[in-house]
XYZ file of C-alpha atoms in Angstrom:
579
model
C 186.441 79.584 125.184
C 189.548 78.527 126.737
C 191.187 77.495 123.106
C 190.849 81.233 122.157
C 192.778 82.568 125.155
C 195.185 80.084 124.530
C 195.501 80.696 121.102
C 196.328 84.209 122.218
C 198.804 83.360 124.351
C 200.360 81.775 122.698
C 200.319 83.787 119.530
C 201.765 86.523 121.958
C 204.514 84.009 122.544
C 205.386 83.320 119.461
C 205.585 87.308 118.664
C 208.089 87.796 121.155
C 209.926 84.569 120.739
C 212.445 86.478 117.777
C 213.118 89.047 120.219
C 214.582 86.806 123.151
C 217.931 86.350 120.920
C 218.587 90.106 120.418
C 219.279 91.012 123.795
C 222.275 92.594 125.166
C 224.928 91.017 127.712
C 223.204 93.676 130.345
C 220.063 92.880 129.337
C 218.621 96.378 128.765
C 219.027 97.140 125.341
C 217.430 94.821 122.575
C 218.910 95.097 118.876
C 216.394 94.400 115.942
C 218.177 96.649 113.191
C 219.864 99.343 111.919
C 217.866 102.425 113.447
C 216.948 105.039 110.943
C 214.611 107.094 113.292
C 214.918 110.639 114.561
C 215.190 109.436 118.223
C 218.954 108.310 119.202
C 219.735 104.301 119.362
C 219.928 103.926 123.090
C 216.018 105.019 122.582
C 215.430 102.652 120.169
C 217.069 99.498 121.697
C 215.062 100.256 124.899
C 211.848 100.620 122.989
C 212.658 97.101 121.254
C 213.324 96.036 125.244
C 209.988 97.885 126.372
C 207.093 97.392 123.549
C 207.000 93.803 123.918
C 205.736 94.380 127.417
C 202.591 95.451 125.466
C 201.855 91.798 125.523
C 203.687 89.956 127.800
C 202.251 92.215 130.828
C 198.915 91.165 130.238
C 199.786 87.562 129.348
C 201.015 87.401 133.212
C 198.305 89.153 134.902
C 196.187 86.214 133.258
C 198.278 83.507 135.338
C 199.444 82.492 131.679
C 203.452 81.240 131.619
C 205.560 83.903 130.800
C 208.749 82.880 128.709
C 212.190 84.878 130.153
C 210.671 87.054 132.146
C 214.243 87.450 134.049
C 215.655 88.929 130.632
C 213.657 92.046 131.217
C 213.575 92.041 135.088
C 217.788 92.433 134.668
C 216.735 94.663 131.994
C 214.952 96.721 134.397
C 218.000 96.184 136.620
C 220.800 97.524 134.457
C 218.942 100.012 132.395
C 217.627 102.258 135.075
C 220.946 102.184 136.790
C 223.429 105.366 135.788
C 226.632 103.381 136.774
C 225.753 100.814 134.263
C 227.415 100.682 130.385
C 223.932 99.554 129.759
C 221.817 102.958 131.184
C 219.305 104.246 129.424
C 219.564 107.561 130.363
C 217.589 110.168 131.845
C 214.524 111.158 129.690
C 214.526 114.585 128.670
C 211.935 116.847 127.686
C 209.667 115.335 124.679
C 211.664 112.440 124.691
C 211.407 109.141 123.343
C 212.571 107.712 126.418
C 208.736 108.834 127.996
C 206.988 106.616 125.414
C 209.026 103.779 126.482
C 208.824 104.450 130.311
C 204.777 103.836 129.728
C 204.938 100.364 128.646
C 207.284 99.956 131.541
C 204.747 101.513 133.886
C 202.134 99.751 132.230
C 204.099 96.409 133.370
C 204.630 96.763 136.533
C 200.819 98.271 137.574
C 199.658 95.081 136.137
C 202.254 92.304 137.067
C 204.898 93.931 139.678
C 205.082 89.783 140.544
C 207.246 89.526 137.343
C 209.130 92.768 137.327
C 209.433 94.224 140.368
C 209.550 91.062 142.971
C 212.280 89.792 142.112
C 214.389 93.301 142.252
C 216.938 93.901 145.106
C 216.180 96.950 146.971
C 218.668 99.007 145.197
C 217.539 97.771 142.223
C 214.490 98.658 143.214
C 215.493 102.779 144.392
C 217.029 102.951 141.081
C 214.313 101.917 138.768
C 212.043 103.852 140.860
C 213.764 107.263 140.627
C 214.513 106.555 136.861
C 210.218 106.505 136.461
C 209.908 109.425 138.986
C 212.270 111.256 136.478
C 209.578 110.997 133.808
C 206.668 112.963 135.739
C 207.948 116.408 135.368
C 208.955 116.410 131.913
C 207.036 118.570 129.094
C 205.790 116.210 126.851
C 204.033 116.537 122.507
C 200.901 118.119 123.301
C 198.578 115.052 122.614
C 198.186 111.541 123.667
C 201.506 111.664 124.842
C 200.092 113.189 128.065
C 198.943 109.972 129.110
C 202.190 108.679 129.272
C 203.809 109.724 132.505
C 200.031 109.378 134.177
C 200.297 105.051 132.910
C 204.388 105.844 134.533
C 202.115 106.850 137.736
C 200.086 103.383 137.979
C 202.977 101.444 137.669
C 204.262 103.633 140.828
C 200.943 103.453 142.182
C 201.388 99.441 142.157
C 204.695 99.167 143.508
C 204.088 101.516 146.482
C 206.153 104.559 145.095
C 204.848 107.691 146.557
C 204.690 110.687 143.919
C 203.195 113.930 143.680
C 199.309 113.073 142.129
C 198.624 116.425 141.136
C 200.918 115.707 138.464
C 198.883 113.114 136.726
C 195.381 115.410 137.624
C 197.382 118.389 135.434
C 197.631 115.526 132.244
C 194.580 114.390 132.494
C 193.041 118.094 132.620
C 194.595 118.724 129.616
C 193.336 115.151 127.781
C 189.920 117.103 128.603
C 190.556 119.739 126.164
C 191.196 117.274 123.152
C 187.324 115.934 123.438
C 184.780 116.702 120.671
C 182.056 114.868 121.997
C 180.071 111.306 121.076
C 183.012 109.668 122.437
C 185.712 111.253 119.817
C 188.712 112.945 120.483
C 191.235 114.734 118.905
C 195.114 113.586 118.987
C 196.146 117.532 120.326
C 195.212 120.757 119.217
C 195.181 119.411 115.714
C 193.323 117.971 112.957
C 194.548 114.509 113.388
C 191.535 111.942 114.549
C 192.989 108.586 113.156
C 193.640 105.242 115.167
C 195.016 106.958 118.195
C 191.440 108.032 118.962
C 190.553 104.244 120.099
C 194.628 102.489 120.563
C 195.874 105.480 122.442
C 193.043 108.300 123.857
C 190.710 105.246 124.816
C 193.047 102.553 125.402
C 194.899 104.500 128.406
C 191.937 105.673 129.470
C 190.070 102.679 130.275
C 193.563 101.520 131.406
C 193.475 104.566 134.363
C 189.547 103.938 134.860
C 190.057 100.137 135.329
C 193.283 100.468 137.867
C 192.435 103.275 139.878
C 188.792 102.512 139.997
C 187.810 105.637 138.499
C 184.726 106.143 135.772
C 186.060 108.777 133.838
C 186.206 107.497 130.626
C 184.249 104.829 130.556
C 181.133 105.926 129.643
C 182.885 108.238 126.032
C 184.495 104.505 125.016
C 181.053 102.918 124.969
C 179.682 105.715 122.597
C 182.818 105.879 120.501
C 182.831 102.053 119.882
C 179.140 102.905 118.244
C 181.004 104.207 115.597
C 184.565 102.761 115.374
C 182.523 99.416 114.612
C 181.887 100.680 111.248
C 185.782 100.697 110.689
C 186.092 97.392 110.149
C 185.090 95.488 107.229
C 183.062 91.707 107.425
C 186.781 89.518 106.594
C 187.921 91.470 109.888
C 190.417 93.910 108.334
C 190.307 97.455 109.062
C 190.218 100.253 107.004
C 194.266 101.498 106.619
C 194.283 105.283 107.086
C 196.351 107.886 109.310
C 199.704 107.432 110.810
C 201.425 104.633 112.211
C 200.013 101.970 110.705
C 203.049 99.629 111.043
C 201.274 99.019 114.741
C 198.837 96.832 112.468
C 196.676 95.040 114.564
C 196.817 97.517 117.338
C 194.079 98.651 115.269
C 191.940 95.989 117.168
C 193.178 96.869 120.793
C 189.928 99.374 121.530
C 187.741 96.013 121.245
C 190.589 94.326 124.020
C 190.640 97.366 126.175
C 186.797 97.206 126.632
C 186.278 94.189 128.598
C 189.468 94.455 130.380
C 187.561 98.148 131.515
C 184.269 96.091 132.145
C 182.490 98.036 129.167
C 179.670 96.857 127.685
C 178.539 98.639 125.243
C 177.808 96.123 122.509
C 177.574 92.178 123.512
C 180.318 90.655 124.320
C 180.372 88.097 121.133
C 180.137 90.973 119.065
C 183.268 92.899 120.836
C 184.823 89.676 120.955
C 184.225 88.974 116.806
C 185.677 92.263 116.111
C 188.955 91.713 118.156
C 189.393 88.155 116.928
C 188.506 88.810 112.974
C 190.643 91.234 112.744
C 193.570 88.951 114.139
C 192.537 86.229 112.002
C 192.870 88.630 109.287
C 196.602 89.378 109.710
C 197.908 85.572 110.436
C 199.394 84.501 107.484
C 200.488 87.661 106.105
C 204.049 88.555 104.921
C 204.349 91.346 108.077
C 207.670 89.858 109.204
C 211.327 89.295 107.661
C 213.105 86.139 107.488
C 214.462 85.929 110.875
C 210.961 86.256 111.995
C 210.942 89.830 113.794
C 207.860 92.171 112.873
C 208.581 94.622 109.816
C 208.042 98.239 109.275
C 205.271 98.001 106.775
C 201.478 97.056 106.642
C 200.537 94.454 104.796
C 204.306 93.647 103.941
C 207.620 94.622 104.620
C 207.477 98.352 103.254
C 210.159 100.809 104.955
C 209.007 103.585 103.087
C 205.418 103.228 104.611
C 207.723 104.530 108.070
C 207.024 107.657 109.933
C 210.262 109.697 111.468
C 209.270 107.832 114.564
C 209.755 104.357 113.366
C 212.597 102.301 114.651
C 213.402 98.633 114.212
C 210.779 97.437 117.350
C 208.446 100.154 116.849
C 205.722 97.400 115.439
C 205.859 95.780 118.577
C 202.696 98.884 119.697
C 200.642 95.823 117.988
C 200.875 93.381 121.291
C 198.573 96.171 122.518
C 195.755 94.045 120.913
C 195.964 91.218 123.751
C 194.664 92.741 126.996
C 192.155 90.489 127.435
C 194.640 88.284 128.606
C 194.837 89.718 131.619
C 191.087 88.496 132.245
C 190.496 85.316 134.246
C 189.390 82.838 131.842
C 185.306 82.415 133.298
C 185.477 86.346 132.163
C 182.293 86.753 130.112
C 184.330 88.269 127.401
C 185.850 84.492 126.882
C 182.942 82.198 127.984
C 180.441 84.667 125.116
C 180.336 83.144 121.944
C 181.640 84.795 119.079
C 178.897 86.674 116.931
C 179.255 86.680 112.914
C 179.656 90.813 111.756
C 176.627 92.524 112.633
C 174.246 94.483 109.795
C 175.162 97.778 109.998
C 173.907 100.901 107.571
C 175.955 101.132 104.393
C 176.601 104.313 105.115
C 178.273 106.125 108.221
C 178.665 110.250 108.922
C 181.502 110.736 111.396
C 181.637 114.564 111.487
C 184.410 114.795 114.035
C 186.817 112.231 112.037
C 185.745 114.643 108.788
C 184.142 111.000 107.472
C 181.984 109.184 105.617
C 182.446 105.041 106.147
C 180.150 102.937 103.593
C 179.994 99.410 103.497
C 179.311 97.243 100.432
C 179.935 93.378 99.900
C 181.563 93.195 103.369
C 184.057 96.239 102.234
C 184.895 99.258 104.203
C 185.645 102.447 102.265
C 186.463 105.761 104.282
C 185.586 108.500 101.994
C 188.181 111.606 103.993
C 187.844 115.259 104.021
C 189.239 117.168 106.547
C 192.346 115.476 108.475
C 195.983 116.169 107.456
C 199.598 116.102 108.840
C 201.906 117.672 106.622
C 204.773 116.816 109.006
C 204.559 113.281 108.593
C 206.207 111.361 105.937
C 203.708 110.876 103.534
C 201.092 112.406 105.263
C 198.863 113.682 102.308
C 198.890 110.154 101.126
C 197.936 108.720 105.029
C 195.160 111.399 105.971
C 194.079 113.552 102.535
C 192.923 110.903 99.651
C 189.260 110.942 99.053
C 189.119 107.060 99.803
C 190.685 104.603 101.913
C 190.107 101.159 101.307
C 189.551 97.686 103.635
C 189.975 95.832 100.213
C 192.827 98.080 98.393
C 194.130 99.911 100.539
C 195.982 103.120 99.213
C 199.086 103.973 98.027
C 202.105 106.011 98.622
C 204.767 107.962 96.035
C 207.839 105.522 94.796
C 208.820 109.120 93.123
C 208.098 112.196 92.237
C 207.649 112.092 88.078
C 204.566 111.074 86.105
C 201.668 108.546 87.409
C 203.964 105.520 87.454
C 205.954 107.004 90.654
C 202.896 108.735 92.138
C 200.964 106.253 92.228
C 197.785 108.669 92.607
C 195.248 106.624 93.849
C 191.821 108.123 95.058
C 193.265 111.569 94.188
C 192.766 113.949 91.679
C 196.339 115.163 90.237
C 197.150 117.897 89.071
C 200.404 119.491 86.647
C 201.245 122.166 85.099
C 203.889 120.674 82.890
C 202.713 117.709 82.281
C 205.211 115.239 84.712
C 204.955 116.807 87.925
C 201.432 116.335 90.042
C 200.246 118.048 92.848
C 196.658 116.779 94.822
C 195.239 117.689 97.910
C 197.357 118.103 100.992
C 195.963 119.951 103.270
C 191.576 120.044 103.009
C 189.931 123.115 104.688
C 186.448 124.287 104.601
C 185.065 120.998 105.383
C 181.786 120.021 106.085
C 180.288 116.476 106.963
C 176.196 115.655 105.731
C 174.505 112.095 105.975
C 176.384 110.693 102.967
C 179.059 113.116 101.561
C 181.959 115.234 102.515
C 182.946 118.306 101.230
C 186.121 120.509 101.768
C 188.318 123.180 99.749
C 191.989 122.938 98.821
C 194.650 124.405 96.860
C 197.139 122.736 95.096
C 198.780 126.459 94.121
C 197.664 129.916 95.042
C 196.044 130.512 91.929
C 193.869 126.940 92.077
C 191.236 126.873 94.243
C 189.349 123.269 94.172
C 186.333 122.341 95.868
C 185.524 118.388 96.417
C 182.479 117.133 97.074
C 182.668 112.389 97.697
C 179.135 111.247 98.225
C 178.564 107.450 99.157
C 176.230 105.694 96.577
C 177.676 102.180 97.604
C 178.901 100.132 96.033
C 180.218 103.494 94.052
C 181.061 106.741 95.347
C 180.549 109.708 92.977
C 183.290 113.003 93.026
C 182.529 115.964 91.868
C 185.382 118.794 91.597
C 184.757 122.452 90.919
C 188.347 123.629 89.931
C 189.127 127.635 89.638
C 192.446 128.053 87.940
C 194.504 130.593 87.012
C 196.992 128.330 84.720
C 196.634 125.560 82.217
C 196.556 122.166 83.799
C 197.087 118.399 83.347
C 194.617 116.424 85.162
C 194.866 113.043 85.949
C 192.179 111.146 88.479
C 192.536 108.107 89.974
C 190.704 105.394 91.083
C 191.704 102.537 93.751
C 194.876 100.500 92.875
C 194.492 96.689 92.657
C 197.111 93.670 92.859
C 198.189 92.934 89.098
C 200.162 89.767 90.038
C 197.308 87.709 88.623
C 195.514 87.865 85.332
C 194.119 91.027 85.123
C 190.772 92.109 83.163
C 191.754 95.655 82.032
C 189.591 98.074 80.208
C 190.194 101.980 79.127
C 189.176 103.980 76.926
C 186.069 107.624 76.571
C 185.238 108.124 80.036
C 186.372 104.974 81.662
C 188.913 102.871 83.010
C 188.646 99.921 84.785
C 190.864 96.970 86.215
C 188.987 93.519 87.147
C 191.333 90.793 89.021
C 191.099 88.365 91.994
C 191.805 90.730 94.647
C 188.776 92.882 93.288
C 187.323 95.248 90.427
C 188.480 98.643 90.593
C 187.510 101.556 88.026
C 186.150 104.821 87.330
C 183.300 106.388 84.765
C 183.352 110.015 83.655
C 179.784 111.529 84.238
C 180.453 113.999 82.137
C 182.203 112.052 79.088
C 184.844 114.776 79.089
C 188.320 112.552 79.854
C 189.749 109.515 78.226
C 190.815 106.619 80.700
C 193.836 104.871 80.948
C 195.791 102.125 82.690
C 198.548 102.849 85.078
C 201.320 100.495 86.261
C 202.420 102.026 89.918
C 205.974 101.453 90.772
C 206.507 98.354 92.577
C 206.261 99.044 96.917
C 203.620 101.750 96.693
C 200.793 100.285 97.704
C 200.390 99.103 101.681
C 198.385 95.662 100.950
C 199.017 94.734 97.266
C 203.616 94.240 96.175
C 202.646 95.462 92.642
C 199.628 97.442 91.124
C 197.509 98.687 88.384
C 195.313 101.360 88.416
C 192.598 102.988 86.229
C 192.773 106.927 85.929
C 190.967 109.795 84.136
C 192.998 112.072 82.054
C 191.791 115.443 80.958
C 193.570 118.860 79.911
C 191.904 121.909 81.932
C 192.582 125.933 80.457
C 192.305 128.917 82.147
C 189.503 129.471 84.261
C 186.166 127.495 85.823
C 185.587 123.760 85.550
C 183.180 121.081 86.979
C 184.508 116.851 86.990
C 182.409 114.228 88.045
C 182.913 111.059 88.063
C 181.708 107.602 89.793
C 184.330 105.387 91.000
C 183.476 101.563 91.773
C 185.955 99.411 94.202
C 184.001 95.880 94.841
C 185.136 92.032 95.284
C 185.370 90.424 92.083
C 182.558 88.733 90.467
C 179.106 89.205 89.018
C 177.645 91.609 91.183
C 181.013 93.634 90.654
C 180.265 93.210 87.129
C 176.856 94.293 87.355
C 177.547 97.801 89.525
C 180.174 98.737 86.674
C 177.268 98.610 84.042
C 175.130 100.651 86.129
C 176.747 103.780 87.508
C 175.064 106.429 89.222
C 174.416 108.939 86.852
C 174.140 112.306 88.862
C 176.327 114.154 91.571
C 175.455 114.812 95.090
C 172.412 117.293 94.720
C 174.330 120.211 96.391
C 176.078 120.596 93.872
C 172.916 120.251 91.456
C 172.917 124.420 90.547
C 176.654 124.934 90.162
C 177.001 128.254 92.034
């Protein structure tokens, strides 16, 4: 019980403990790099300042021993005031300074003690008009509208009268984003990744908890139903959608529920979640030399980075410690910690576009409708057919042949033979009790239709491809580390890579393409530094064409050995007639 929280604690400490050095003289602005983000570098040193209040806000509100606490109470001080060199500015519309001025609010409603107390009174006026500034501006039409309203509970704390029908506006229009059973969507969009439980959730149960309301409480207990099945038995979570340099933020839903009081599942079990999953990042290579978190996933990996990603934007992952703001006879504490639950090997999540199946402990997502074609990479983060617990996926290190694509779970496609296309952008999707279906189209004159059905510890694709132009096909299967001795295998309608981080490969139902072997460039993949992966070649003319195949990801071993020599043999039966 009490070894946990103080594990936390101090693993929260030692988080921030890089950060102390990199502050200014004034105190305000905190330097962790060279900022390569769309947002200007005053924004960027005061999110470095403000995202470690993620943490250390929560770590007070627990009576826990805050180190230099006075480095962001001047910070406060000197940022917020206009005649200082140090001045953050005034946030304008859409502005990164609003995501910032949350954690900030998000401080002070829960530990003003440490923040606000020790403030002159002019100190105080300042800081307090500088958050007032925030309530008026227009902000991205999705979770970003919770922002000013967690600006408003700070105010709310430190008795700073506002106008409330400002924060009743936002959170009218968070009600339009809900598509029932506890989901939501991130805007009027497609997009129904990890902000659904670290952002839509988290700041709800934040307003429920501090203003006493029961608004969201209730959609958080259903969504957890299904968010559980996210998560694979080791603790790690399935890597998919934006963001992902946040890591472990992936875990703050399970911390944000018994801070809110929400019981949906027992305690131990909300409690094994939240600390597997942190168990399951210590010891990974997610920080540089001088100790400061990375821009990466499972390693240092800059071009894993959204637009949005400055030097202290992984800091969002302190998010994952609100229980530390519970007293330590909480029931979240004092619960033993349950072992992973048996859940059903296979999960439908029609509003995520989703199928989840479990085998061996693994998570695989297989995807079908999300996709965000503004964001770096973003047919690689939301349109693959698979996402991996165990292998991840990868992203491009180029934009010539398989090496630099690094196509894994995709079907490419060329029409010269060095240049792929896949699916960016999935319509026409629809969600049944074990496979998802959607339509895309690589050019005008291709028109593909995917159908991934879960047969765990497989999952079989089948592709019905209308084309207009010869084409180079190329399909691959999940990408696995190659740093170790590898077991590789390719040949008539299979390809296959066995090594200590797991058996990967695919089988042609149809005995149509010849496998291969592929070395992806070095950096592509977000868990594994180098790869190899097995992919289906084939040569398409002119006109109508069915692929099939059944792709195996599995720990390595016997039983991995065994599924590989005993595929499924037939496609999802929807697509039994072919019309």
């Amino acid at each position: 019980m009490g070894d946990v929280r103080t594990e936390l604690a101090d693993h929260v400490r030692d988080l921030v403990a890089p950060v102390v050095p990199r502050f200014s003289t004034g105190r305000a602005r905190v330097r962790l790099g060279v900022n390569t983000a769309i947002h200007d570098d005053t924004a960027a040193e005061l999110e470095s300042f403000a995202r470690p209040l993620w943490g250390l806000a929560p770590l007070a509100a627990g009576g826990h021993a805050v180190p230099h606490a006075e480095l962001w109470a001047r910070g406060l001080a000197h940022g917020s005031d206009p005649a200082h060199p140090e001045y953050w500015g005034e946030p304008a519309d859409h502005d990164q300074r609003l995501v910032e001025m949350a954690a900030i609010g998000f401080a002070l409603a829960l530990a003003p003690e440490q923040w606000w107390d020790p403030l002159s009174g002019p100190e105080r006026d300042r800081l307090a008009r500088w958050l007032l500034s925030a309530l008026h501006r227009e902000v991205s039409d999705n979770n970003w509208h919770f922002f000013p309203v967690l600006v408003g509970l700070g105010l709310d704390r430190i008795g700073v009268p506002y106008d409330h029908s400002l924060t009743t506006a936002r959170l009218d229009r968070l009600e339009t984003f809900r598509l029932g059973d506890g989901w939501y969507a991130d805007g009027p969009t497609e997009r129904r990744d990890y902000y659904v439980p670290w952002a839509m959730h988290y700041y709800g149960l934040l307003h429920d908890t501090l203003t006493g309301g029961d608004r969201f409480r209730e959609r958080a207990g259903r969504f957890a139903l299904d968010f559980r099945h996210w998560f694979a038995d080791d603790g790690a979570a399935v890597p998919y959608g934006r963001s992902l340099t946040y890591r472990w933020a992936q875990a703050a839903f399970w911390g944000a529920l018994p801070f809110a009081g929400v019981d949906a599942l027992p305690w131990g079990e909300v409690k094994g979640y939240l600390l597997r999953h942190l168990r399951w990042w210590r010891g990974r290579p997610v920080t540089g030399p001088d100790g400061l978190l990375s821009v990466g996933y499972g390693y240092p990996q800059p071009a894993l980075a959204e637009q949005y990603n400055a030097p202290g934007s992984p800091y969002w992952s302190l998010k994952a410690f609100l229980p530390l703001a519970l007293p330590e006879r909480h029931a979240f504490w004092t619960a033993a910690e349950k072992p992973p639950p048996v859940l059903p090997a296979v999960s439908a999540q029609p509003h995520a576009g989703a199928v989840l199946m479990r085998a061996a402990g693994d998570v695989t997502l297989l995807a079908g409708r999300q996709h965000h074609p503004w964001v770096r990479h973003g047919a690689e983060k939301y349109a693959k057919f698979a996402y991996s617990s165990r292998f991840g996926f990868s992203l491009p290190g180029g934009g010539l042949g398989l090496e630099q694509g690094a196509h894994d779970s995709m079907l490419a496609l060329s029409d010269d033979g060095a240049h792929y296309r896949v699916r960016e952008e999935p319509a026409a999707s629809c969600v049944t009790a074990d496979t998802v279906l959607s339509t895309w189209r690589p050019w005008p004159d291709v028109e593909i239709t995917t159908w991934l059905t879960a047969a765990a510890p497989w999952h079989v694709r089948t592709h019905r491809i209308r084309t207009g132009r010869a084409l180079h096909s190329a399909e691959g299967g999940f990408a696995v580390d190659r740093d170790a001795a590898t077991d590789r295998g390719a040949g008539p309608a299979q390809a296959r890579v066995a090594a200590p981080a797991g058996l990967t490969g695919l089988r042609d139902l149809d005995g149509r393409r010849r496998g291969e072997v592929v070395e992806c460039l070095p950096g592509t993949n977000v868990l594994a530094r180098r790869t190899a992966m097995p992919v289906l070649n084939g040569r398409l003319p002119p006109g109508e064409h069915w692929l099939r195949c059944a792709v195996l990801g599995a720990p390595a071993g016997p039983e991995a050995e065994n599924a590989w020599r005993h595929p499924p043999t037939t496609a999802h039966p929807t697509t039994g007639d072919r019309t």
